[in-house]
Amino acid sequence: MNMILYFFLTSLLFSPSGFTKKPIWADEFNYEGLPDPKKWSYDVGNGNNGWGNQELQYYTNARKENAFVSNGTLKIRAIKESYEGQEYTSARLVSKKKGDFKYGRFEVRAKVPTGRGTWPAVWMLPTDWEYGGWPSSGEIDILEHVGYDPDVVHISVHTKAYHHSIGTQKTASRKLPGATNSFHLYRVDWTPTYIKGFVDDVELFHFDNEGEDKNAWPFDQKFHWLINLAVGGMWGGQKGIDEAAFPAEFEVDYVRVYGWKK
């Protein structure tokens, strides 16, 4: 191939940062009804010990009251209601086996809910758990927010060496006025050498591959999206729950994945 043509084609495909200019996977939520079943499945139930966090909600399966798309956005709604032995319902969408990725740029434009006891998150878990159960195979948190601390957003990673259970977590936070009443862009860039987190394109979080072992860096396997709105839990429920805040709604404009150039 002519070298001039090669560099021209490469410039069309890849941005200067090393990520593709166009998404390789996305959901723009430009449709109506339940989330696209070709891209999303659901975690269902209350999990073990409230999904390991003493959460109070029951995650439902393709129930329009808890997860639906309208007017160009995904809505995840937590409702106070008795359902399958729990006092709240909500939804947790997962892209496992429908959108799994090793490295890339991951973007979500979202508006978090208000209300003490809400705990929305957009995050990633390993698809195959190659290095064992949590936290050994890793976790990447692109956005977290707890309602008792309004407009403070968090980006984190968890590994066997670095996680909150032993006080070594790698995390960063930012006071973001308007997080609960307007949309903001949350992003993680994940490569073999670093994971960086951004809010509205301003870098907030930086975690380097220290070149040690999988206990510190298990991020060489495929991960998938999770989008959920929890109620209560060890973090979200630390200051109690304001029942008047429900129903509470977590709104997502889009999620996009840009490929990484090896």
Short mmCIF file of N, CA, C and O in Angstrom, two decimals, residues 198-244:
data_model
loop_
_atom_site.label_atom_id
_atom_site.label_comp_id
_atom_site.label_asym_id
_atom_site.label_seq_id
_atom_site.Cartn_x
_atom_site.Cartn_y
_atom_site.Cartn_z
N PHE A 198 -12.22 10.80 33.60
CA PHE A 198 -12.48 12.20 33.26
C PHE A 198 -13.94 12.55 33.58
O PHE A 198 -14.83 11.71 33.44
N VAL A 199 -14.16 13.80 33.95
CA VAL A 199 -15.51 14.36 34.07
C VAL A 199 -15.54 15.61 33.20
O VAL A 199 -14.73 16.52 33.38
N ASP A 200 -16.44 15.61 32.23
CA ASP A 200 -16.53 16.71 31.27
C ASP A 200 -15.16 17.00 30.66
O ASP A 200 -14.74 18.16 30.52
N ASP A 201 -14.45 15.93 30.31
CA ASP A 201 -13.15 15.96 29.62
C ASP A 201 -12.02 16.54 30.46
O ASP A 201 -10.93 16.83 29.94
N VAL A 202 -12.23 16.69 31.76
CA VAL A 202 -11.16 17.11 32.66
C VAL A 202 -10.70 15.89 33.46
O VAL A 202 -11.51 15.22 34.10
N GLU A 203 -9.40 15.60 33.41
CA GLU A 203 -8.91 14.40 34.08
C GLU A 203 -9.06 14.51 35.59
O GLU A 203 -8.66 15.50 36.21
N LEU A 204 -9.64 13.47 36.17
CA LEU A 204 -9.87 13.41 37.61
C LEU A 204 -9.10 12.27 38.26
O LEU A 204 -8.64 12.37 39.40
N PHE A 205 -8.93 11.18 37.53
CA PHE A 205 -8.40 9.94 38.10
C PHE A 205 -7.31 9.38 37.21
O PHE A 205 -7.40 9.43 35.99
N HIS A 206 -6.25 8.85 37.84
CA HIS A 206 -5.14 8.25 37.08
C HIS A 206 -4.60 7.06 37.86
O HIS A 206 -4.22 7.19 39.02
N PHE A 207 -4.59 5.91 37.22
CA PHE A 207 -4.08 4.68 37.83
C PHE A 207 -3.16 4.00 36.83
O PHE A 207 -3.60 3.58 35.76
N ASP A 208 -1.87 3.90 37.16
CA ASP A 208 -0.90 3.30 36.25
C ASP A 208 -0.75 1.81 36.49
O ASP A 208 -0.88 1.32 37.62
N ASN A 209 -0.46 1.09 35.41
CA ASN A 209 -0.03 -0.29 35.53
C ASN A 209 1.39 -0.28 36.08
O ASN A 209 2.32 0.15 35.42
N GLU A 210 1.55 -0.74 37.31
CA GLU A 210 2.84 -0.68 37.98
C GLU A 210 3.79 -1.79 37.54
O GLU A 210 4.93 -1.84 37.99
N GLY A 211 3.29 -2.68 36.68
CA GLY A 211 4.16 -3.74 36.16
C GLY A 211 4.48 -4.81 37.17
O GLY A 211 5.49 -5.51 37.04
N GLU A 212 3.64 -4.95 38.19
CA GLU A 212 3.91 -5.96 39.22
C GLU A 212 3.21 -7.27 38.86
O GLU A 212 3.72 -8.06 38.09
N ASP A 213 2.03 -7.53 39.42
CA ASP A 213 1.34 -8.78 39.13
C ASP A 213 -0.15 -8.53 39.00
O ASP A 213 -0.62 -7.40 39.06
N LYS A 214 -0.90 -9.60 38.85
CA LYS A 214 -2.34 -9.48 38.63
C LYS A 214 -3.07 -8.99 39.87
O LYS A 214 -4.20 -8.54 39.78
N ASN A 215 -2.44 -9.09 41.04
CA ASN A 215 -3.08 -8.56 42.24
C ASN A 215 -3.27 -7.04 42.14
O ASN A 215 -4.23 -6.50 42.69
N ALA A 216 -2.33 -6.39 41.47
CA ALA A 216 -2.41 -4.94 41.31
C ALA A 216 -3.06 -4.55 39.99
O ALA A 216 -3.74 -3.52 39.90
N TRP A 217 -2.84 -5.34 38.95
CA TRP A 217 -3.33 -4.98 37.61
C TRP A 217 -3.92 -6.22 36.92
O TRP A 217 -3.23 -6.92 36.18
N PRO A 218 -5.20 -6.50 37.15
CA PRO A 218 -5.85 -7.60 36.44
C PRO A 218 -6.53 -7.16 35.15
O PRO A 218 -7.31 -7.91 34.56
N PHE A 219 -6.20 -5.94 34.70
CA PHE A 219 -6.94 -5.32 33.60
C PHE A 219 -6.35 -5.67 32.24
O PHE A 219 -6.04 -4.78 31.43
N ASP A 220 -6.22 -6.96 31.99
CA ASP A 220 -5.78 -7.43 30.67
C ASP A 220 -6.75 -8.47 30.12
O ASP A 220 -6.39 -9.30 29.29
N GLN A 221 -7.99 -8.38 30.59
CA GLN A 221 -9.06 -9.27 30.16
C GLN A 221 -10.26 -8.44 29.71
O GLN A 221 -10.30 -7.22 29.91
N LYS A 222 -11.24 -9.09 29.12
CA LYS A 222 -12.43 -8.38 28.66
C LYS A 222 -13.33 -7.99 29.83
O LYS A 222 -13.51 -8.75 30.78
N PHE A 223 -13.89 -6.78 29.74
CA PHE A 223 -14.85 -6.27 30.71
C PHE A 223 -16.13 -5.86 29.99
O PHE A 223 -16.13 -5.64 28.78
N HIS A 224 -17.22 -5.73 30.75
CA HIS A 224 -18.51 -5.31 30.19
C HIS A 224 -19.13 -4.24 31.05
O HIS A 224 -18.78 -4.03 32.20
N TRP A 225 -20.13 -3.55 30.48
CA TRP A 225 -20.85 -2.46 31.15
C TRP A 225 -21.83 -2.98 32.18
O TRP A 225 -22.47 -4.02 31.99
N LEU A 226 -22.04 -2.17 33.23
CA LEU A 226 -23.19 -2.29 34.11
C LEU A 226 -23.73 -0.87 34.36
O LEU A 226 -22.94 0.06 34.55
N ILE A 227 -25.05 -0.74 34.35
CA ILE A 227 -25.70 0.53 34.67
C ILE A 227 -26.82 0.21 35.66
O ILE A 227 -27.70 -0.61 35.36
N ASN A 228 -26.79 0.82 36.83
CA ASN A 228 -27.79 0.47 37.83
C ASN A 228 -28.08 1.64 38.77
O ASN A 228 -27.31 2.60 38.86
N LEU A 229 -29.18 1.50 39.48
CA LEU A 229 -29.55 2.42 40.54
C LEU A 229 -29.89 1.59 41.77
O LEU A 229 -30.94 0.95 41.83
N ALA A 230 -28.97 1.58 42.74
CA ALA A 230 -29.17 0.84 43.98
C ALA A 230 -29.88 1.71 45.00
O ALA A 230 -29.89 2.94 44.91
N VAL A 231 -30.44 1.05 46.01
CA VAL A 231 -31.09 1.73 47.13
C VAL A 231 -30.42 1.27 48.42
O VAL A 231 -30.32 0.07 48.69
N GLY A 232 -29.97 2.23 49.22
CA GLY A 232 -29.32 1.90 50.49
C GLY A 232 -27.97 1.26 50.26
O GLY A 232 -27.22 1.63 49.37
N GLY A 233 -27.65 0.29 51.10
CA GLY A 233 -26.36 -0.38 50.99
C GLY A 233 -25.33 0.22 51.93
O GLY A 233 -25.55 1.24 52.59
N MET A 234 -24.16 -0.43 51.97
CA MET A 234 -23.12 -0.04 52.91
C MET A 234 -22.62 1.38 52.66
O MET A 234 -22.18 2.05 53.58
N TRP A 235 -22.66 1.82 51.41
CA TRP A 235 -22.26 3.19 51.10
C TRP A 235 -23.48 4.08 50.89
O TRP A 235 -23.67 5.08 51.57
N GLY A 236 -24.36 3.70 49.98
CA GLY A 236 -25.51 4.53 49.67
C GLY A 236 -26.44 4.75 50.83
O GLY A 236 -27.17 5.75 50.88
N GLY A 237 -26.46 3.81 51.78
CA GLY A 237 -27.38 3.92 52.91
C GLY A 237 -26.74 4.38 54.20
O GLY A 237 -27.37 4.29 55.26
N GLN A 238 -25.52 4.90 54.14
CA GLN A 238 -24.81 5.28 55.37
C GLN A 238 -25.55 6.33 56.19
O GLN A 238 -25.44 6.35 57.41
N LYS A 239 -26.30 7.21 55.53
CA LYS A 239 -27.03 8.27 56.23
C LYS A 239 -28.52 7.99 56.25
O LYS A 239 -29.33 8.90 56.46
N GLY A 240 -28.90 6.74 56.04
CA GLY A 240 -30.31 6.39 56.02
C GLY A 240 -30.93 6.61 54.66
O GLY A 240 -30.25 6.95 53.68
N ILE A 241 -32.24 6.42 54.59
CA ILE A 241 -32.98 6.53 53.33
C ILE A 241 -34.15 7.48 53.50
O ILE A 241 -34.93 7.35 54.45
N ASP A 242 -34.26 8.42 52.61
CA ASP A 242 -35.39 9.34 52.58
C ASP A 242 -36.46 8.72 51.68
O ASP A 242 -36.36 8.78 50.45
N GLU A 243 -37.48 8.15 52.28
CA GLU A 243 -38.51 7.47 51.51
C GLU A 243 -39.24 8.42 50.57
O GLU A 243 -39.77 8.01 49.53
N ALA A 244 -39.26 9.71 50.94
CA ALA A 244 -39.94 10.69 50.09
C ALA A 244 -39.21 10.94 48.78
O ALA A 244 -39.76 11.56 47.87
#
